[in-house]
PDB file of C-alpha atoms in Angstrom:
ATOM      1  CA  MET A 479      71.860 123.344 103.022  1.00 42.00           C
ATOM      2  CA  ASN A 480      72.866 125.491 105.940  1.00 50.00           C
ATOM      3  CA  LYS A 481      74.814 128.529 104.757  1.00 48.00           C
ATOM      4  CA  LEU A 482      77.708 127.932 106.938  1.00 47.00           C
ATOM      5  CA  TYR A 483      78.088 124.456 105.832  1.00 45.00           C
ATOM      6  CA  PHE A 484      77.779 125.517 102.313  1.00 46.00           C
ATOM      7  CA  PHE A 485      80.434 128.108 102.481  1.00 47.00           C
ATOM      8  CA  THR A 486      82.820 125.856 104.492  1.00 47.00           C
ATOM      9  CA  LEU A 487      82.548 123.310 101.712  1.00 49.00           C
ATOM     10  CA  PHE A 488      82.745 125.912  98.859  1.00 48.00           C
ATOM     11  CA  PHE A 489      85.970 127.688 100.243  1.00 49.00           C
ATOM     12  CA  LEU A 490      87.486 124.129 101.162  1.00 51.00           C
ATOM     13  CA  LEU A 491      87.087 122.928  97.511  1.00 50.00           C
ATOM     14  CA  THR A 492      87.932 126.184  95.842  1.00 51.00           C
ATOM     15  CA  GLY A 493      90.990 126.662  98.021  1.00 51.00           C
ATOM     16  CA  VAL A 494      92.391 123.102  96.986  1.00 52.00           C
ATOM     17  CA  SER A 495      91.482 123.752  93.231  1.00 52.00           C
ATOM     18  CA  THR A 496      93.309 127.097  93.428  1.00 54.00           C
ATOM     19  CA  LEU A 497      96.338 125.569  95.119  1.00 52.00           C
ATOM     20  CA  LEU A 498      96.547 122.887  92.344  1.00 51.00           C
ATOM     21  CA  GLN A 499      96.136 125.320  89.540  1.00 56.00           C
ATOM     22  CA  ALA A 500      98.835 127.503  90.969  1.00 53.00           C
ATOM     23  CA  GLN A 501     101.445 124.731  91.360  1.00 52.00           C
ATOM     24  CA  GLU A 502     104.101 124.129  88.813  1.00 57.00           C
ATOM     25  CA  THR A 503     103.510 121.376  86.270  1.00 62.00           C
ATOM     26  CA  ASP A 504     106.092 119.106  87.884  1.00 62.00           C
ATOM     27  CA  THR A 505     104.564 119.392  91.362  1.00 67.00           C
ATOM     28  CA  ARG A 506     100.972 118.488  89.782  1.00 71.00           C
ATOM     29  CA  THR A 507     102.714 115.564  88.228  1.00 75.00           C
ATOM     30  CA  ALA A 508     104.261 114.420  91.349  1.00 75.00           C
ATOM     31  CA  SER A 509     100.754 114.630  93.199  1.00 86.00           C
ATOM     32  CA  ARG A 510      99.266 112.434  90.328  1.00 89.00           C
ATOM     33  CA  ILE A 511     102.224 109.932  90.834  1.00 92.00           C
ATOM     34  CA  ARG A 512     101.678 109.790  94.683  1.00 94.00           C
ATOM     35  CA  LEU A 513      97.891 109.329  94.116  1.00 95.00           C
ATOM     36  CA  ARG A 514      98.723 106.300  91.946  1.00 95.00           C
ATOM     37  CA  GLU A 515     101.272 104.951  94.348  1.00 97.00           C
ATOM     38  CA  HIS A 516      98.727 105.096  97.173  1.00 98.00           C
ATOM     39  CA  VAL A 517      96.146 103.263  95.148  1.00 97.00           C
ATOM     40  CA  TYR A 518      98.733 100.494  94.178  1.00 97.00           C
ATOM     41  CA  ASN A 519      99.967 100.073  97.688  1.00 98.00           C
ATOM     42  CA  LEU A 520      96.545  99.950  99.338  1.00 98.00           C
ATOM     43  CA  ALA A 521      95.060  97.625  96.530  1.00 98.00           C
ATOM     44  CA  SER A 522      98.180  95.336  96.527  1.00 98.00           C
ATOM     45  CA  ASP A 523      97.513  91.533  96.663  1.00 96.00           C
ATOM     46  CA  SER A 524      99.781  91.492  99.622  1.00 98.00           C
ATOM     47  CA  LEU A 525      97.018  93.158 101.613  1.00 98.00           C
ATOM     48  CA  THR A 526      94.395  90.551 100.577  1.00 97.00           C
ATOM     49  CA  GLY A 527      91.585  92.831 100.141  1.00 97.00           C
ATOM     50  CA  ARG A 528      91.825  94.833 103.452  1.00 98.00           C
ATOM     51  CA  LEU A 529      88.945  92.984 105.125  1.00 97.00           C
ATOM     52  CA  LEU A 530      88.118  94.337 108.724  1.00 97.00           C
ATOM     53  CA  GLY A 531      90.179  92.421 111.198  1.00 95.00           C
ATOM     54  CA  THR A 532      92.643  90.835 108.993  1.00 97.00           C
ATOM     55  CA  GLU A 533      96.401  91.559 108.712  1.00 98.00           C
ATOM     56  CA  GLY A 534      95.984  93.162 105.402  1.00 98.00           C
ATOM     57  CA  ASN A 535      93.659  95.652 106.908  1.00 99.00           C
ATOM     58  CA  LEU A 536      96.203  96.243 109.839  1.00 98.00           C
ATOM     59  CA  ILE A 537      98.918  96.950 107.345  1.00 99.00           C
ATOM     60  CA  ALA A 538      96.751  99.341 105.434  1.00 99.00           C
ATOM     61  CA  GLY A 539      95.850 101.297 108.592  1.00 99.00           C
ATOM     62  CA  GLU A 540      99.616 101.541 109.574  1.00 99.00           C
ATOM     63  CA  TYR A 541     100.472 102.804 106.014  1.00 99.00           C
ATOM     64  CA  ILE A 542      97.756 105.636 106.236  1.00 99.00           C
ATOM     65  CA  ALA A 543      99.137 106.472 109.630  1.00 99.00           C
ATOM     66  CA  GLY A 544     102.629 106.643 108.267  1.00 99.00           C
ATOM     67  CA  CYS A 545     101.361 108.824 105.411  1.00 98.00           C
ATOM     68  CA  PHE A 546      99.628 111.117 107.934  1.00 99.00           C
ATOM     69  CA  ALA A 547     102.831 111.600 109.963  1.00 99.00           C
ATOM     70  CA  ASP A 548     104.718 112.320 106.832  1.00 98.00           C
ATOM     71  CA  ALA A 549     102.236 114.905 105.948  1.00 97.00           C
ATOM     72  CA  GLY A 550     102.802 116.519 109.348  1.00 98.00           C
ATOM     73  CA  LEU A 551      99.333 115.937 110.705  1.00 99.00           C
ATOM     74  CA  ASP A 552      98.940 115.894 114.520  1.00 99.00           C
ATOM     75  CA  GLU A 553      97.476 112.652 116.203  1.00 98.00           C
ATOM     76  CA  TYR A 554      93.772 113.056 116.958  1.00 97.00           C
ATOM     77  CA  ASN A 555      94.295 112.522 120.698  1.00 96.00           C
ATOM     78  CA  GLY A 556      97.705 113.852 121.068  1.00 96.00           C
ATOM     79  CA  THR A 557      99.465 110.480 121.225  1.00 97.00           C
ATOM     80  CA  SER A 558      98.059 108.264 118.336  1.00 98.00           C
ATOM     81  CA  TYR A 559      96.510 108.305 114.994  1.00 99.00           C
ATOM     82  CA  PHE A 560      94.658 105.054 115.725  1.00 99.00           C
ATOM     83  CA  HIS A 561      90.939 104.957 117.076  1.00 99.00           C
ATOM     84  CA  TYR A 562      90.232 101.440 118.099  1.00 98.00           C
ATOM     85  CA  PHE A 563      86.862  99.898 118.434  1.00 98.00           C
ATOM     86  CA  ASP A 564      85.350  96.379 119.028  1.00 96.00           C
ATOM     87  CA  VAL A 565      83.110  94.666 116.510  1.00 94.00           C
ATOM     88  CA  LYS A 566      80.913  91.900 117.724  1.00 88.00           C
ATOM     89  CA  ILE A 567      80.290  89.242 115.222  1.00 82.00           C
ATOM     90  CA  PRO A 568      76.829  87.842 115.902  1.00 78.00           C
ATOM     91  CA  SER A 569      75.717  84.364 116.406  1.00 75.00           C
ATOM     92  CA  VAL A 570      72.440  82.445 116.129  1.00 72.00           C
ATOM     93  CA  VAL A 571      72.200  82.785 119.871  1.00 75.00           C
ATOM     94  CA  PRO A 572      70.820  86.218 120.856  1.00 76.00           C
ATOM     95  CA  ASP A 573      73.362  88.508 122.763  1.00 74.00           C
ATOM     96  CA  ILE A 574      76.083  85.956 122.451  1.00 76.00           C
ATOM     97  CA  PRO A 575      78.781  86.975 119.814  1.00 70.00           C
ATOM     98  CA  ILE A 576      80.771  84.405 117.991  1.00 81.00           C
ATOM     99  CA  ALA A 577      83.897  86.576 118.321  1.00 85.00           C
ATOM    100  CA  VAL A 578      85.021  90.177 118.905  1.00 90.00           C
ATOM    101  CA  ILE A 579      87.162  91.816 116.093  1.00 94.00           C
ATOM    102  CA  GLU A 580      89.185  94.922 116.640  1.00 97.00           C
ATOM    103  CA  GLY A 581      88.462  97.733 114.118  1.00 98.00           C
ATOM    104  CA  CYS A 582      90.608 100.774 113.692  1.00 99.00           C
ATOM    105  CA  ASN A 583      89.910 104.326 112.298  1.00 99.00           C
ATOM    106  CA  VAL A 584      93.099 106.310 111.452  1.00 99.00           C
ATOM    107  CA  ILE A 585      92.728 109.894 112.313  1.00 99.00           C
ATOM    108  CA  GLY A 586      94.941 112.864 111.672  1.00 99.00           C
ATOM    109  CA  ILE A 587      94.516 116.638 112.554  1.00 99.00           C
ATOM    110  CA  LEU A 588      95.427 119.814 110.771  1.00 99.00           C
ATOM    111  CA  PRO A 589      94.854 122.538 113.378  1.00 98.00           C
ATOM    112  CA  GLY A 590      93.031 125.581 112.256  1.00 98.00           C
ATOM    113  CA  THR A 591      94.832 128.891 111.972  1.00 98.00           C
ATOM    114  CA  HIS A 592      92.055 131.274 113.172  1.00 98.00           C
ATOM    115  CA  PRO A 593      92.098 131.987 116.919  1.00 98.00           C
ATOM    116  CA  VAL A 594      88.274 131.313 117.273  1.00 98.00           C
ATOM    117  CA  LEU A 595      87.395 129.251 114.340  1.00 98.00           C
ATOM    118  CA  LYS A 596      90.250 126.577 115.057  1.00 98.00           C
ATOM    119  CA  ASN A 597      87.651 125.325 117.613  1.00 98.00           C
ATOM    120  CA  GLU A 598      85.392 124.220 114.858  1.00 98.00           C
ATOM    121  CA  PHE A 599      85.981 121.252 112.522  1.00 98.00           C
ATOM    122  CA  VAL A 600      85.627 120.194 109.013  1.00 98.00           C
ATOM    123  CA  VAL A 601      85.763 116.375 108.620  1.00 98.00           C
ATOM    124  CA  ILE A 602      87.142 114.816 105.460  1.00 98.00           C
ATOM    125  CA  GLY A 603      86.728 111.075 105.464  1.00 98.00           C
ATOM    126  CA  ALA A 604      87.200 108.088 103.395  1.00 99.00           C
ATOM    127  CA  HIS A 605      86.920 104.205 104.332  1.00 99.00           C
ATOM    128  CA  TYR A 606      89.957 102.046 103.750  1.00 99.00           C
ATOM    129  CA  ASP A 607      88.569  98.605 104.398  1.00 98.00           C
ATOM    130  CA  HIS A 608      87.337  96.373 101.591  1.00 98.00           C
ATOM    131  CA  LEU A 609      85.774  92.861 101.072  1.00 96.00           C
ATOM    132  CA  GLY A 610      89.032  90.653 101.401  1.00 96.00           C
ATOM    133  CA  LEU A 611      88.893  87.297  99.905  1.00 93.00           C
ATOM    134  CA  ALA A 612      86.142  85.723  97.637  1.00 87.00           C
ATOM    135  CA  ALA A 613      84.543  82.394  98.709  1.00 77.00           C
ATOM    136  CA  GLY A 614      85.176  81.112  95.247  1.00 69.00           C
ATOM    137  CA  ARG A 615      87.301  82.336  92.177  1.00 66.00           C
ATOM    138  CA  ILE A 616      86.526  85.785  90.932  1.00 64.00           C
ATOM    139  CA  ALA A 617      88.243  85.619  87.494  1.00 65.00           C
ATOM    140  CA  ASP A 618      91.464  83.834  86.174  1.00 70.00           C
ATOM    141  CA  GLY A 619      92.189  82.180  89.334  1.00 74.00           C
ATOM    142  CA  ASP A 620      92.083  85.448  91.469  1.00 85.00           C
ATOM    143  CA  SER A 621      90.179  85.262  94.658  1.00 92.00           C
ATOM    144  CA  ILE A 622      91.194  88.764  95.951  1.00 95.00           C
ATOM    145  CA  TYR A 623      88.862  91.613  96.040  1.00 94.00           C
ATOM    146  CA  ASN A 624      91.594  94.434  95.702  1.00 96.00           C
ATOM    147  CA  GLY A 625      89.254  97.493  96.141  1.00 96.00           C
ATOM    148  CA  ALA A 626      91.236  99.807  93.998  1.00 96.00           C
ATOM    149  CA  ASP A 627      88.221 102.083  93.416  1.00 96.00           C
ATOM    150  CA  ASP A 628      86.273 100.985  96.569  1.00 96.00           C
ATOM    151  CA  ASN A 629      88.074 102.621  98.222  1.00 96.00           C
ATOM    152  CA  ALA A 630      91.821 102.859  97.790  1.00 98.00           C
ATOM    153  CA  SER A 631      91.009 105.750  95.486  1.00 97.00           C
ATOM    154  CA  GLY A 632      89.109 107.714  98.224  1.00 97.00           C
ATOM    155  CA  THR A 633      91.883 106.993 100.733  1.00 98.00           C
ATOM    156  CA  ALA A 634      94.696 107.886  98.341  1.00 97.00           C
ATOM    157  CA  LEU A 635      92.656 111.327  97.872  1.00 96.00           C
ATOM    158  CA  LEU A 636      92.296 111.827 101.642  1.00 98.00           C
ATOM    159  CA  ILE A 637      96.109 111.163 102.069  1.00 98.00           C
ATOM    160  CA  GLU A 638      97.039 113.667  99.300  1.00 96.00           C
ATOM    161  CA  LEU A 639      94.694 116.444 100.477  1.00 96.00           C
ATOM    162  CA  ALA A 640      96.258 116.089 103.844  1.00 97.00           C
ATOM    163  CA  GLY A 641      99.592 116.760 102.377  1.00 96.00           C
ATOM    164  CA  LEU A 642      98.374 119.645 100.085  1.00 93.00           C
ATOM    165  CA  LEU A 643      96.440 121.513 102.776  1.00 95.00           C
ATOM    166  CA  LYS A 644      99.332 121.129 105.257  1.00 96.00           C
ATOM    167  CA  GLU A 645     101.718 122.778 102.546  1.00 93.00           C
ATOM    168  CA  GLN A 646      99.051 125.511 101.931  1.00 91.00           C
ATOM    169  CA  GLY A 647      99.236 126.300 105.701  1.00 96.00           C
ATOM    170  CA  GLY A 648      95.973 124.973 106.640  1.00 96.00           C
ATOM    171  CA  LEU A 649      92.450 126.432 106.966  1.00 96.00           C
ATOM    172  CA  SER A 650      90.774 128.763 109.376  1.00 97.00           C
ATOM    173  CA  ARG A 651      89.013 125.693 110.889  1.00 98.00           C
ATOM    174  CA  THR A 652      90.653 122.588 112.172  1.00 98.00           C
ATOM    175  CA  VAL A 653      90.547 119.797 109.657  1.00 99.00           C
ATOM    176  CA  VAL A 654      89.871 116.210 110.649  1.00 99.00           C
ATOM    177  CA  PHE A 655      91.356 113.680 108.232  1.00 99.00           C
ATOM    178  CA  ALA A 656      89.483 110.225 108.977  1.00 99.00           C
ATOM    179  CA  ALA A 657      90.156 107.031 107.304  1.00 99.00           C
ATOM    180  CA  PHE A 658      87.356 104.772 108.540  1.00 99.00           C
ATOM    181  CA  ASP A 659      87.473 100.925 109.017  1.00 98.00           C
ATOM    182  CA  GLY A 660      84.345  98.713 108.861  1.00 96.00           C
ATOM    183  CA  GLU A 661      82.438 100.371 106.177  1.00 97.00           C
ATOM    184  CA  GLU A 662      81.792  97.274 104.348  1.00 96.00           C
ATOM    185  CA  GLN A 663      80.039  95.755 107.324  1.00 94.00           C
ATOM    186  CA  GLY A 664      77.753  98.732 107.807  1.00 94.00           C
ATOM    187  CA  LEU A 665      79.534 102.024 108.333  1.00 97.00           C
ATOM    188  CA  LEU A 666      80.910 100.564 111.646  1.00 97.00           C
ATOM    189  CA  GLY A 667      83.966 102.913 111.816  1.00 98.00           C
ATOM    190  CA  SER A 668      82.111 106.185 111.002  1.00 98.00           C
ATOM    191  CA  GLU A 669      79.458 105.223 113.299  1.00 98.00           C
ATOM    192  CA  GLN A 670      81.785 104.661 116.204  1.00 98.00           C
ATOM    193  CA  PHE A 671      83.631 107.899 115.385  1.00 98.00           C
ATOM    194  CA  LEU A 672      80.393 109.641 116.375  1.00 97.00           C
ATOM    195  CA  ILE A 673      79.445 107.384 119.200  1.00 97.00           C
ATOM    196  CA  ASP A 674      82.834 108.161 120.947  1.00 97.00           C
ATOM    197  CA  SER A 675      82.328 111.933 120.446  1.00 95.00           C
ATOM    198  CA  LEU A 676      86.153 112.404 119.296  1.00 96.00           C
ATOM    199  CA  PHE A 677      84.949 115.926 118.450  1.00 97.00           C
ATOM    200  CA  PRO A 678      82.172 117.759 119.825  1.00 96.00           C
ATOM    201  CA  GLN A 679      79.433 117.285 117.150  1.00 95.00           C
ATOM    202  CA  ASP A 680      77.976 120.655 117.529  1.00 97.00           C
ATOM    203  CA  ARG A 681      81.218 122.018 116.440  1.00 98.00           C
ATOM    204  CA  ILE A 682      81.447 120.048 113.308  1.00 98.00           C
ATOM    205  CA  ARG A 683      80.605 122.352 110.413  1.00 97.00           C
ATOM    206  CA  ALA A 684      81.055 120.229 107.389  1.00 97.00           C
ATOM    207  CA  MET A 685      81.805 116.659 106.495  1.00 98.00           C
ATOM    208  CA  ILE A 686      83.155 115.551 103.086  1.00 97.00           C
ATOM    209  CA  SER A 687      83.054 111.915 102.209  1.00 98.00           C
ATOM    210  CA  LEU A 688      85.609 110.566  99.584  1.00 97.00           C
ATOM    211  CA  ASP A 689      84.086 107.355  98.366  1.00 97.00           C
ATOM    212  CA  MET A 690      84.915 105.496  94.929  1.00 96.00           C
ATOM    213  CA  VAL A 691      86.464 108.450  93.230  1.00 93.00           C
ATOM    214  CA  GLY A 692      88.588 106.494  90.824  1.00 85.00           C
ATOM    215  CA  TYR A 693      86.089 106.757  87.854  1.00 75.00           C
ATOM    216  CA  TYR A 694      85.488 110.102  86.125  1.00 56.00           C
TER     217      TYR A 694
END
């Protein structure tokens, strides 16, 4: 691993760990409660599994954007947290899609504090979409893939880290908090994040992916 990447990751993780250890017990408890609430909200039956292109997925994206705003993150492009992209659903006829579905990454920015290093980026990402409804019954009459671990857990941690790092005052480098859509269909949101070059790739110094962190 490149030394710069290693030390960026090391200081990010140790900084968050030190912050958590230094907090009062009631603050740590509040953080755990918020994490649980985020998972419950994102994995709620009302969101019907957060499948790409569904109303439940849209509601989840709006929820994340609201959390980013509450944490005090900047919009990634100065006007919005939403990074939209089109997903073509293939048909049996080559080059003719059955439909085009709109996907949406949710991206917030915590500006860096160093006059030079603020122009470099650390990306922390988690996908928030899941599988939606099952074709048949899963168990006990339930047909919803709620996706609490995959990946409401990672998204909840992403949201909580955003708030903690904001309270800490940020890092030397700019931190990009990215909630990706369309992961279950083949990493579509994260791929589009790179295709659209939202941030110069030669200035991205590290990327941390938070995926299925609900088990330990």
